[in-house]
Short mmCIF file of C-alpha atoms in Angstrom, two decimals:
data_model
loop_
_atom_site.label_atom_id
_atom_site.label_comp_id
_atom_site.label_asym_id
_atom_site.label_seq_id
_atom_site.Cartn_x
_atom_site.Cartn_y
_atom_site.Cartn_z
CA UNK A 1 -4.10 -1.54 -21.05
CA UNK A 2 -1.46 -4.19 -21.26
CA UNK A 3 -2.64 -7.91 -19.76
CA UNK A 4 0.37 -9.71 -18.45
CA UNK A 5 -0.89 -13.58 -17.79
CA UNK A 6 1.24 -15.34 -15.49
CA UNK A 7 1.30 -19.06 -15.74
CA UNK A 8 1.09 -21.01 -13.35
CA UNK A 9 -0.90 -19.47 -10.39
CA UNK A 10 0.94 -21.90 -8.09
CA UNK A 11 3.96 -23.50 -7.87
CA UNK A 12 4.99 -26.26 -5.08
CA UNK A 13 9.05 -26.85 -4.80
CA UNK A 14 11.29 -28.56 -2.91
CA UNK A 15 14.49 -27.34 -1.79
CA UNK A 16 17.08 -27.44 -4.38
CA UNK A 17 14.56 -27.72 -7.28
CA UNK A 18 14.53 -25.25 -10.32
CA UNK A 19 11.37 -23.57 -11.22
CA UNK A 20 10.11 -21.24 -13.81
CA UNK A 21 7.25 -18.79 -14.11
CA UNK A 22 5.91 -17.50 -17.39
CA UNK A 23 4.84 -14.15 -18.10
CA UNK A 24 2.81 -13.23 -21.01
CA UNK A 25 2.34 -9.88 -22.57
CA UNK A 26 -1.03 -9.06 -24.72
CA UNK A 27 1.31 -6.02 -26.24
CA UNK A 28 4.68 -6.08 -26.98
CA UNK A 29 6.93 -4.62 -24.23
CA UNK A 30 9.70 -3.46 -26.32
CA UNK A 31 10.12 0.49 -26.10
CA UNK A 32 10.69 2.80 -28.93
CA UNK A 33 14.26 3.63 -26.87
CA UNK A 34 14.98 0.17 -26.94
CA UNK A 35 14.60 -1.27 -23.94
CA UNK A 36 11.78 -3.71 -22.70
CA UNK A 37 10.59 -2.47 -19.28
CA UNK A 38 9.37 -5.99 -17.72
CA UNK A 39 10.49 -6.46 -14.33
CA UNK A 40 9.88 -9.12 -11.89
CA UNK A 41 9.07 -8.68 -8.03
CA UNK A 42 9.00 -10.97 -4.86
CA UNK A 43 6.31 -10.47 -1.98
CA UNK A 44 7.14 -12.45 0.79
CA UNK A 45 4.10 -13.41 3.70
CA UNK A 46 3.27 -10.08 5.56
CA UNK A 47 5.60 -7.87 3.71
CA UNK A 48 6.52 -5.37 0.53
CA UNK A 49 7.10 -6.43 -2.59
CA UNK A 50 10.78 -6.46 -3.49
CA UNK A 51 12.50 -5.77 -6.82
CA UNK A 52 14.14 -8.97 -8.02
CA UNK A 53 14.69 -8.45 -12.14
CA UNK A 54 14.50 -5.57 -14.09
CA UNK A 55 14.55 -4.62 -18.01
CA UNK A 56 13.80 -8.33 -18.17
CA UNK A 57 17.03 -9.73 -17.59
CA UNK A 58 19.25 -7.31 -14.98
CA UNK A 59 20.02 -8.56 -11.16
CA UNK A 60 18.64 -5.78 -8.57
CA UNK A 61 21.52 -5.35 -6.51
CA UNK A 62 21.61 -7.97 -3.59
CA UNK A 63 19.51 -10.42 -5.01
CA UNK A 64 20.78 -13.83 -5.28
CA UNK A 65 22.14 -15.16 -8.53
CA UNK A 66 19.80 -17.83 -8.64
CA UNK A 67 17.24 -15.48 -10.23
CA UNK A 68 17.01 -15.06 -13.51
CA UNK A 69 15.35 -13.66 -15.96
CA UNK A 70 14.74 -13.95 -20.10
CA UNK A 71 12.44 -13.43 -22.84
CA UNK A 72 11.52 -10.62 -25.37
CA UNK A 73 8.39 -8.81 -26.80
CA UNK A 74 5.83 -10.94 -25.42
CA UNK A 75 7.29 -13.79 -23.42
CA UNK A 76 8.83 -13.64 -20.42
CA UNK A 77 10.10 -15.78 -17.98
CA UNK A 78 11.30 -15.79 -14.26
CA UNK A 79 13.81 -18.93 -13.34
CA UNK A 80 15.23 -19.75 -10.06
CA UNK A 81 17.96 -22.19 -9.90
CA UNK A 82 17.55 -24.18 -6.79
CA UNK A 83 14.87 -22.70 -4.42
CA UNK A 84 15.85 -22.15 -1.16
CA UNK A 85 13.41 -22.01 1.71
CA UNK A 86 13.46 -17.61 1.94
CA UNK A 87 12.01 -18.01 -1.63
CA UNK A 88 8.35 -18.83 -0.96
CA UNK A 89 6.17 -15.91 -1.57
CA UNK A 90 4.25 -14.37 -4.45
CA UNK A 91 6.06 -13.58 -7.91
CA UNK A 92 4.39 -10.78 -10.13
CA UNK A 93 6.00 -9.55 -13.29
CA UNK A 94 5.11 -6.08 -14.21
CA UNK A 95 5.46 -4.06 -17.01
CA UNK A 96 5.99 -0.33 -17.47
CA UNK A 97 6.63 -0.13 -21.20
CA UNK A 98 3.10 1.17 -21.62
CA UNK A 99 0.91 3.38 -19.69
CA UNK A 100 -0.67 2.43 -17.46
CA UNK A 101 1.90 -0.03 -15.33
CA UNK A 102 0.51 -2.71 -14.80
CA UNK A 103 1.32 -6.12 -13.09
CA UNK A 104 0.57 -10.01 -13.72
CA UNK A 105 -2.19 -11.84 -10.92
CA UNK A 106 0.98 -13.38 -9.52
CA UNK A 107 2.28 -16.99 -8.62
CA UNK A 108 2.36 -18.09 -5.49
CA UNK A 109 5.67 -20.18 -4.58
CA UNK A 110 5.02 -22.96 -2.19
CA UNK A 111 7.94 -24.97 -0.56
CA UNK A 112 6.88 -28.86 -0.19
CA UNK B 1 20.65 3.14 3.24
CA UNK B 2 17.35 4.12 1.37
CA UNK B 3 14.21 4.11 2.90
CA UNK B 4 10.64 4.85 2.61
CA UNK B 5 8.94 4.86 5.65
CA UNK B 6 5.14 4.68 6.01
CA UNK B 7 2.57 6.27 8.00
CA UNK B 8 0.50 3.66 10.65
CA UNK B 9 -2.62 1.73 9.69
CA UNK B 10 -6.11 3.91 9.41
CA UNK B 11 -9.35 2.85 10.40
CA UNK B 12 -11.99 5.07 8.67
CA UNK B 13 -15.73 5.23 8.00
CA UNK B 14 -17.10 5.64 4.91
CA UNK B 15 -17.32 8.98 3.63
CA UNK B 16 -14.29 10.26 6.12
CA UNK B 17 -11.06 11.02 4.57
CA UNK B 18 -7.50 9.47 5.12
CA UNK B 19 -3.91 10.93 4.30
CA UNK B 20 -1.04 8.50 4.21
CA UNK B 21 2.34 9.84 4.11
CA UNK B 22 5.70 8.22 2.68
CA UNK B 23 9.15 9.33 4.20
CA UNK B 24 12.29 8.87 1.75
CA UNK B 25 15.33 8.78 3.18
CA UNK B 26 18.56 8.06 2.09
CA UNK B 27 18.77 9.43 -1.66
CA UNK B 28 17.76 12.84 -2.72
CA UNK B 29 13.94 12.42 -3.00
CA UNK B 30 13.35 15.00 -6.15
CA UNK B 31 15.78 12.75 -8.32
CA UNK B 32 13.22 9.65 -8.60
CA UNK B 33 9.45 9.68 -8.97
CA UNK B 34 7.20 8.37 -6.60
CA UNK B 35 4.83 5.70 -7.20
CA UNK B 36 1.55 4.20 -5.64
CA UNK B 37 0.30 1.05 -5.48
CA UNK B 38 -2.82 -0.72 -3.94
CA UNK B 39 -3.12 -4.15 -2.78
CA UNK B 40 -6.59 -5.33 -1.61
CA UNK B 41 -6.71 -8.05 1.19
CA UNK B 42 -5.87 -11.13 -0.45
CA UNK B 43 -5.53 -9.77 -3.71
CA UNK B 44 -2.65 -8.79 -5.99
CA UNK B 45 -1.03 -5.36 -6.97
CA UNK B 46 -2.80 -2.42 -8.34
CA UNK B 47 -1.18 0.99 -9.97
CA UNK B 48 -2.55 4.03 -8.80
CA UNK B 49 -0.03 6.63 -10.77
CA UNK B 50 2.74 8.48 -9.72
CA UNK B 51 3.89 12.21 -8.83
CA UNK B 52 7.08 13.92 -10.16
CA UNK B 53 8.78 14.75 -7.20
CA UNK B 54 10.85 17.85 -8.85
CA UNK B 55 7.83 18.94 -10.92
CA UNK B 56 4.61 17.99 -8.21
CA UNK B 57 2.87 16.87 -11.33
CA UNK B 58 0.47 13.92 -10.21
CA UNK B 59 -0.23 11.53 -12.67
CA UNK B 60 -3.70 8.80 -12.15
CA UNK B 61 -4.40 5.70 -13.28
CA UNK B 62 -8.26 5.73 -14.18
CA UNK B 63 -9.58 3.92 -11.83
CA UNK B 64 -7.90 6.27 -9.39
CA UNK B 65 -9.24 10.17 -11.01
CA UNK B 66 -11.28 11.95 -8.64
CA UNK B 67 -11.35 10.75 -4.96
CA UNK B 68 -7.35 10.13 -4.82
CA UNK B 69 -4.81 13.21 -4.82
CA UNK B 70 -0.91 12.66 -4.29
CA UNK B 71 1.27 15.54 -2.85
CA UNK B 72 4.42 16.42 -1.79
CA UNK B 73 6.26 18.32 1.14
CA UNK B 74 9.71 18.10 -0.82
CA UNK B 75 11.51 19.53 2.17
CA UNK B 76 10.34 16.69 4.05
CA UNK B 77 11.54 14.48 1.48
CA UNK B 78 7.43 13.23 1.82
CA UNK B 79 4.94 12.23 -0.64
CA UNK B 80 1.44 11.97 0.56
CA UNK B 81 -1.59 10.33 -0.72
CA UNK B 82 -4.75 11.04 0.42
CA UNK B 83 -8.22 9.89 -0.30
CA UNK B 84 -11.53 11.33 0.21
CA UNK B 85 -14.92 10.45 0.50
CA UNK B 86 -13.59 6.56 1.34
CA UNK B 87 -15.83 3.54 0.16
CA UNK B 88 -16.00 -0.07 1.40
CA UNK B 89 -13.59 -0.70 -1.51
CA UNK B 90 -11.33 1.26 -0.75
CA UNK B 91 -10.16 -1.18 2.49
CA UNK B 92 -6.60 -1.73 1.26
CA UNK B 93 -2.80 -1.65 1.89
CA UNK B 94 -1.61 1.14 0.30
CA UNK B 95 2.32 1.15 -0.82
CA UNK B 96 4.79 3.96 -1.79
CA UNK B 97 7.41 2.38 -4.46
CA UNK B 98 10.33 4.61 -5.99
CA UNK B 99 11.40 5.21 -9.52
CA UNK B 100 10.75 3.99 -12.65
CA UNK B 101 11.84 0.29 -11.44
CA UNK B 102 10.01 0.51 -8.10
CA UNK B 103 13.47 -0.68 -6.94
CA UNK B 104 12.37 0.48 -2.95
CA UNK B 105 9.02 0.25 -1.49
CA UNK B 106 7.60 1.01 1.96
CA UNK B 107 6.21 -1.16 4.19
CA UNK B 108 2.12 -0.22 3.22
CA UNK B 109 -0.29 1.54 5.01
CA UNK B 110 -3.77 -0.93 6.00
CA UNK B 111 -6.62 1.07 5.47
CA UNK B 112 -10.09 -0.08 6.83
CA UNK B 113 -12.97 1.39 5.91
CA UNK B 114 -15.88 0.14 7.79
CA UNK B 115 -19.24 1.62 9.72
#
């Protein structure tokens, strides 16, 4: 199974600060169809996960553009440019290139 | 608007069975696969598998073969998850999520297994 390693496991930020979360894959996530099925999700406290970014860098509809995704093959990054209070929660990367679908272990974002 | 509404919390004893539902609305049900994801208390997300809502064919992750069954009531735009012979380690929140990119999620169903 593909292992996704997220760092850091926890992150503390002030409002307005920019932060990045890394997700490294044990295998290349470039699919034979040319797409890379690496997504980012946010799970706010007590809520279900919400899709933020799909296929590395595509912003899901309705998601603020302070969120951005980048990377390729095995190294991926989620950046939040100007953290807001509502961004607190656990961020997960997720891959769907290789079966079974797997998730990273999560990065908890706390607001100082 | 697109919604996935799941059934309510369940309290079961070891050895019992439970059936969880996920009712979709706001889109054509058979156009998107339905995935199931487990989250144990205080833990991360674990993919259980998915069901092709057009053909009804289920696919299970290795850890969820045997006691877990995905099914459909397509006429009611509903996907179901049934767990038999419940064990303490099945205590978790179970989510349904739509499509290849898991773009919409149900609110989750908390299943508690306790004697």
